[in-house]
CSV table of C-alpha atoms and ligand atoms in Angstrom, one decimal:
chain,number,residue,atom,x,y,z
A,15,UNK,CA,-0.4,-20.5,1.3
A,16,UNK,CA,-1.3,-20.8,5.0
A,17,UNK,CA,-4.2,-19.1,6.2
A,18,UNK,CA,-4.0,-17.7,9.9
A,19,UNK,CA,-6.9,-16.3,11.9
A,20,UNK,CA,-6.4,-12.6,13.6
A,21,UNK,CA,-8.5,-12.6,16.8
A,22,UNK,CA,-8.8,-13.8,20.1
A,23,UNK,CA,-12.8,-14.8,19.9
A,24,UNK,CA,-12.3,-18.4,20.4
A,25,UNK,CA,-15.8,-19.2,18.4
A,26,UNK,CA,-14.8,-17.5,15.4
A,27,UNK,CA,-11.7,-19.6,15.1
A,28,UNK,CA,-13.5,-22.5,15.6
A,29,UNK,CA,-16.3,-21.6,13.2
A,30,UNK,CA,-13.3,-20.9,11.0
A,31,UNK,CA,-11.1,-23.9,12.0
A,32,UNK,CA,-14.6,-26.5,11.2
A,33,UNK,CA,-14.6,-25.1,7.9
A,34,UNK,CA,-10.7,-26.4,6.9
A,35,UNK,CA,-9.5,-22.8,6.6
A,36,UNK,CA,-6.8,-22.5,9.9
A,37,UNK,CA,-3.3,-23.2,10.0
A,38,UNK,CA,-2.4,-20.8,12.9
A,39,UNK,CA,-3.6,-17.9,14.8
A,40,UNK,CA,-2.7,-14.7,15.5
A,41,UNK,CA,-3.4,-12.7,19.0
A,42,UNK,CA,-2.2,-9.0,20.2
A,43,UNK,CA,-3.2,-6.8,23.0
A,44,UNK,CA,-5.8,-5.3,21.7
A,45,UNK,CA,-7.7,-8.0,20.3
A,46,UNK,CA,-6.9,-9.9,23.7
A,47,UNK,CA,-8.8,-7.0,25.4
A,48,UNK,CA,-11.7,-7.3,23.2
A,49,UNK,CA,-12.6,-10.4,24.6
A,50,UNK,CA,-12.8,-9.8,28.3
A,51,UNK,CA,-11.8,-12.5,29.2
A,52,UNK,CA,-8.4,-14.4,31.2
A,53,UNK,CA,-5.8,-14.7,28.4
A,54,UNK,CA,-4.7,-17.8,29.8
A,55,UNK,CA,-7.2,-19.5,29.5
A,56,UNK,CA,-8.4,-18.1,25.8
A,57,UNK,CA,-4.9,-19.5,24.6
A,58,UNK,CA,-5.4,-23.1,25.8
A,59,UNK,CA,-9.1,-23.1,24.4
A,60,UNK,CA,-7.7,-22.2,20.9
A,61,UNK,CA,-4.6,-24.6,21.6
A,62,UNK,CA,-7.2,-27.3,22.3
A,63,UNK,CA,-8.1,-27.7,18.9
A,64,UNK,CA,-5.8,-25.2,17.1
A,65,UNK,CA,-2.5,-27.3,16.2
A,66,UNK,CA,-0.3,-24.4,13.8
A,67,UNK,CA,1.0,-21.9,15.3
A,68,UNK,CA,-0.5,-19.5,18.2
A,69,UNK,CA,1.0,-15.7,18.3
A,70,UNK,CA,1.3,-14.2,21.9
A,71,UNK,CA,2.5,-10.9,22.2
A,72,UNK,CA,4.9,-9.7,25.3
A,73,UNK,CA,4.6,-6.2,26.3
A,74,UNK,CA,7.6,-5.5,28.4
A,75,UNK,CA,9.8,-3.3,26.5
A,76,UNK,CA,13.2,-4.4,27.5
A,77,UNK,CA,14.8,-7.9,26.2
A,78,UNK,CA,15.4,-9.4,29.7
A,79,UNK,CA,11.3,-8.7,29.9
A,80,UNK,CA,10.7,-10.0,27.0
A,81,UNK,CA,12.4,-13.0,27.7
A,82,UNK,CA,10.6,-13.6,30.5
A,83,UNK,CA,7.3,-13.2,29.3
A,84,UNK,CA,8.4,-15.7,26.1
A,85,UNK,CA,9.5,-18.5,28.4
A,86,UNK,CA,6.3,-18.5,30.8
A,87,UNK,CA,4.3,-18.3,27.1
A,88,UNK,CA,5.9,-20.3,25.7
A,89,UNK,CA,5.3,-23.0,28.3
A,90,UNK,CA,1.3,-22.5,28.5
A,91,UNK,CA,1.2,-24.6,25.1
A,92,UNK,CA,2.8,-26.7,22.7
A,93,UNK,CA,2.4,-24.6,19.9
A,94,UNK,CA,3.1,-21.0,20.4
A,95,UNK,CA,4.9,-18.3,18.4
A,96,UNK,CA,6.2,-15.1,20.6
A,97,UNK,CA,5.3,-12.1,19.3
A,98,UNK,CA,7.8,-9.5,19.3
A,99,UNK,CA,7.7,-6.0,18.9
A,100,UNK,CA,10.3,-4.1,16.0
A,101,UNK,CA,12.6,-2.7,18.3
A,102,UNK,CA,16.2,-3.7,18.8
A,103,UNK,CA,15.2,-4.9,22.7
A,104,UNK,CA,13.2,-6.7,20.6
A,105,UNK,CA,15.4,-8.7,17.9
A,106,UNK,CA,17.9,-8.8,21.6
A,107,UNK,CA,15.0,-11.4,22.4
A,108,UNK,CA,14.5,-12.7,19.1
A,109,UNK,CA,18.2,-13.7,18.7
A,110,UNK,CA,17.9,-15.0,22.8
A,111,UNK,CA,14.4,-17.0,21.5
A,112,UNK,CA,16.0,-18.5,18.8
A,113,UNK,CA,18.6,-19.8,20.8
A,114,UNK,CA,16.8,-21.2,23.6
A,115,UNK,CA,14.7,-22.8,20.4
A,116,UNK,CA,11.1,-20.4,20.9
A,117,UNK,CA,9.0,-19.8,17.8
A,118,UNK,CA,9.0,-15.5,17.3
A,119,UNK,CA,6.6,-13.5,15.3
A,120,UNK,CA,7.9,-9.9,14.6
A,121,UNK,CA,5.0,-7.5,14.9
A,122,UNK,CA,4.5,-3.8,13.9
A,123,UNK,CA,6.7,-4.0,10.9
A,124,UNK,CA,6.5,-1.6,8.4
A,125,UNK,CA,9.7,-1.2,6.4
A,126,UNK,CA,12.1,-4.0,4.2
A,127,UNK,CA,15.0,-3.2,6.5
A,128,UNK,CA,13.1,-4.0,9.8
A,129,UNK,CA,12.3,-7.2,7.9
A,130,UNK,CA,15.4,-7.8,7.2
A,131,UNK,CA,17.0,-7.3,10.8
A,132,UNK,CA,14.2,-9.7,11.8
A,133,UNK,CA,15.4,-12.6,9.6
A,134,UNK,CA,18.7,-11.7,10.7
A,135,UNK,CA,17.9,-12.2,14.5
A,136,UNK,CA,16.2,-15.5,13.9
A,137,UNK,CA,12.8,-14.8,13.2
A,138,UNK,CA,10.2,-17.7,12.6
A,139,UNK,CA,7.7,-15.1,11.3
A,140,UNK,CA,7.5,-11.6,10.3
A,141,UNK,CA,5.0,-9.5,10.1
A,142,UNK,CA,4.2,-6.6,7.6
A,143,UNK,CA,1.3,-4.4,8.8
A,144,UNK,CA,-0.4,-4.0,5.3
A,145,UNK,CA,-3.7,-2.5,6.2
A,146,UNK,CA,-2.0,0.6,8.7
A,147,UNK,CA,0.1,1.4,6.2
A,148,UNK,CA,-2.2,1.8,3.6
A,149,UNK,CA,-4.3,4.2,6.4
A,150,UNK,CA,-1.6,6.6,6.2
A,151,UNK,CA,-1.5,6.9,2.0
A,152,UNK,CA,1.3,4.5,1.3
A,153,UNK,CA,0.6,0.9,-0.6
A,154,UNK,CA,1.3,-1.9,1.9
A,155,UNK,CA,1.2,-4.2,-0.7
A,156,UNK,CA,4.5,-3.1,-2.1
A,157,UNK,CA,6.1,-3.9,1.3
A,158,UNK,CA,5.2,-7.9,1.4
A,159,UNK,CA,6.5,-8.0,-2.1
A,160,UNK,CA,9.8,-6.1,-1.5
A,161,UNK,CA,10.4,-8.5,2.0
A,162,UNK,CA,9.5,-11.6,-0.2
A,163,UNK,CA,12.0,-10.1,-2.8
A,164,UNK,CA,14.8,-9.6,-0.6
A,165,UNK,CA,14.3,-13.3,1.4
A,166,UNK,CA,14.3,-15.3,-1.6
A,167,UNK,CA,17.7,-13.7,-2.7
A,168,UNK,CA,19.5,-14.7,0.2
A,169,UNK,CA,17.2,-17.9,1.7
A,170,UNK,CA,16.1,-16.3,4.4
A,171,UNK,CA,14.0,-18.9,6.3
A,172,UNK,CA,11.8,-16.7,8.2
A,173,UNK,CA,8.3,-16.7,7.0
A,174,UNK,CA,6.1,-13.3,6.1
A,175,UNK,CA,2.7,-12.8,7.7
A,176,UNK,CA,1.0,-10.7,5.7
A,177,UNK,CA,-0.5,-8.9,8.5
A,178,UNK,CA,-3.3,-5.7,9.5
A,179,UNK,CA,-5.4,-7.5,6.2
A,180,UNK,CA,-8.8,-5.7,6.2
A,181,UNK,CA,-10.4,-6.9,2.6
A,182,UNK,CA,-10.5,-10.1,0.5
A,183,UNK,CA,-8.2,-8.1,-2.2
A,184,UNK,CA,-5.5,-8.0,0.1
A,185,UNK,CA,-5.4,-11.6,0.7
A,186,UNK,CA,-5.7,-12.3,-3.6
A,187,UNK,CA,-2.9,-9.9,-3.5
A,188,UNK,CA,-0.7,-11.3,-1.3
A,189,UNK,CA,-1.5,-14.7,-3.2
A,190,UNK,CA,-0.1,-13.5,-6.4
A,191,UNK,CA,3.0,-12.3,-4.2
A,192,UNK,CA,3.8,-15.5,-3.2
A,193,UNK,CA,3.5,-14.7,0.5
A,194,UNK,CA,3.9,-17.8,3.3
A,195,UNK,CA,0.9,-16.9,5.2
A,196,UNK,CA,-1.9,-14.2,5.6
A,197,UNK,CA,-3.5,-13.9,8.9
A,198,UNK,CA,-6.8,-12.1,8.6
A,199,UNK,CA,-10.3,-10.9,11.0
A,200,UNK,CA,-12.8,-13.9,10.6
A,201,UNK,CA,-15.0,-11.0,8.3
A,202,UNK,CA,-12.3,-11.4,5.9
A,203,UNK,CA,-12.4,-15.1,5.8
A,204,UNK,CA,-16.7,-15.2,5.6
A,205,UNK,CA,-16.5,-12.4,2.7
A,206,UNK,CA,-13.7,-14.8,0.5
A,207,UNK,CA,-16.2,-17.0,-0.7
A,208,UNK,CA,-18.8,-14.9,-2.0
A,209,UNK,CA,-19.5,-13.8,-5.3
A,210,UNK,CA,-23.0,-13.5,-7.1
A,211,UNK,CA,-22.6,-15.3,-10.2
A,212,UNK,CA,-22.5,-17.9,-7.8
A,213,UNK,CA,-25.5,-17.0,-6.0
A,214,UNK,CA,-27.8,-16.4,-9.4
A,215,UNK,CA,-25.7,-19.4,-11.0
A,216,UNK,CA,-26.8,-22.0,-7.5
A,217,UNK,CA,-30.5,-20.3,-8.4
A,218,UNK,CA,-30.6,-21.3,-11.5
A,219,UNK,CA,-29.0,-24.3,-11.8
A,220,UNK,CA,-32.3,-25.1,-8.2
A,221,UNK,CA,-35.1,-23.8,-10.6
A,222,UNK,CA,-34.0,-26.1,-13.7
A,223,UNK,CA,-33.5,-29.0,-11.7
A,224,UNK,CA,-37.3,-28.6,-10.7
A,225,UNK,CA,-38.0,-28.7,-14.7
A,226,UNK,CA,-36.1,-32.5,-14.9
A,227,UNK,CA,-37.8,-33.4,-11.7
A,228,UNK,CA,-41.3,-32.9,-13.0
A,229,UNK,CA,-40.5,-35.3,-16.1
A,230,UNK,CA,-38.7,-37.6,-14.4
A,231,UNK,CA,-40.4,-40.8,-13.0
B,23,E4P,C1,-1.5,-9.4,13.3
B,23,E4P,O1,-0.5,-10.0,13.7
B,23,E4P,C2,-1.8,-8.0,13.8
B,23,E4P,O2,-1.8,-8.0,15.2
B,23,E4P,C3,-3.0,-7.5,13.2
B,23,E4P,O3,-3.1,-8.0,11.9
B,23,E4P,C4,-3.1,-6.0,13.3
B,23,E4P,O4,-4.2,-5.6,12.5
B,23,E4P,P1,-4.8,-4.1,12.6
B,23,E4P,O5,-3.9,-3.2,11.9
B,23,E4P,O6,-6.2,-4.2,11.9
B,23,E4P,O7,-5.0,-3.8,14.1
């Protein structure tokens, strides 16, 4: 399972990246905006030491936009993936990325037949917004598994980002799905490896060591 990171704040994906845990990243708007910052140059400090995959959302709303936005993306690094909204504009420029051999990431996707017209167009990645959907009463989790479902029975190669992840049980759930990838907030990451057993267990384990090291020579 490949772990992504979902933010722009280039010292939480390197304080993620330094402990082993990145194989790509994923950016939107709104995280972009959180930062403050150009989102040129953001992209090549993550690209610097980021080598998987690096989502970049357009925001024109037309295909010939979107196009254009891809290509001049596309050419800031080695290693980007174009994020495109779930619209048919959108799978116009999928199908047109694919062609012209650009990585796409299809965002805002919250149904098994917008997952499946994205694999159709060509999709590298898709993404199932798991976290929004549960917001608005329904279980998101159900979605991943239904898209995995329906890729596996016909080979689909796109790959599902599990995507909109806001707690360590959506990742463990995601897991036993048998999704490609789940991009999560770097809180979600920092929260994964904490349990206290281990804590008391890490105590213990301290205290009794001081017992052998009072007898030992
Ligand atoms: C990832 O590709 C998405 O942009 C992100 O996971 C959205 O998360 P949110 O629903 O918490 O904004």
């Amino acid at each position: 399972m490949k772990f992504f990171i979902d933010t722009a704040n280039v010292e939480a994906i390197r304080r993620a990246h330094e402990r082993g845990m990145v194989d790509g990243v994923t950016t939107n708007p709104t995280l972009v905006a959180k930062e403050g910052r150009d989102f040129r140059q953001i992209v090549e400090e993550i690209a610097s030491f980021v080598k998987g995959p690096i989502s970049l959302e357009v925001v024109s709303e037309d295909a010939e936009g979107m196009m254009k936005e891809a290509r001049e993306l596309n050419g800031w690094i080695d290693n980007a993936a174009i994020k495109i909204p779930m619209t048919w504009e959108g799978l116009k420029a999928v199908k047109m990325c694919a062609e012209e051999g650009i990585k796409t990431n299809v965002t805002l996707v919250f149904s098994p037949n917008q997952a499946l017209l994205a694999a159709k167009a060509g999709a590298t990645f898709v993404s199932p917004f798991i976290g929004r959907l549960d917001d608005v009463g329904h279980y998101g989790m159900q979605l991943v598994s239904d898209i995995v479902e329906i890729y596996n029975n016909y080979d689909f190669e796109t790959e599902v980002i599990v995507a909109s992840v806001r707690h360590p049980v959506h990742v463990y759930e995601a897991a036993l799905i048998g999704a490609d990838i789940v991009t999560m907030p770097p809180a979600v990451l920092d929260k994964m490896v904490n349990h206290p057993l281990t804590d008391v267990g890490i105590k213990r384990f301290l205290a009794d060591w001081e017992k052998v090291r009072k007898v030992s020579r």
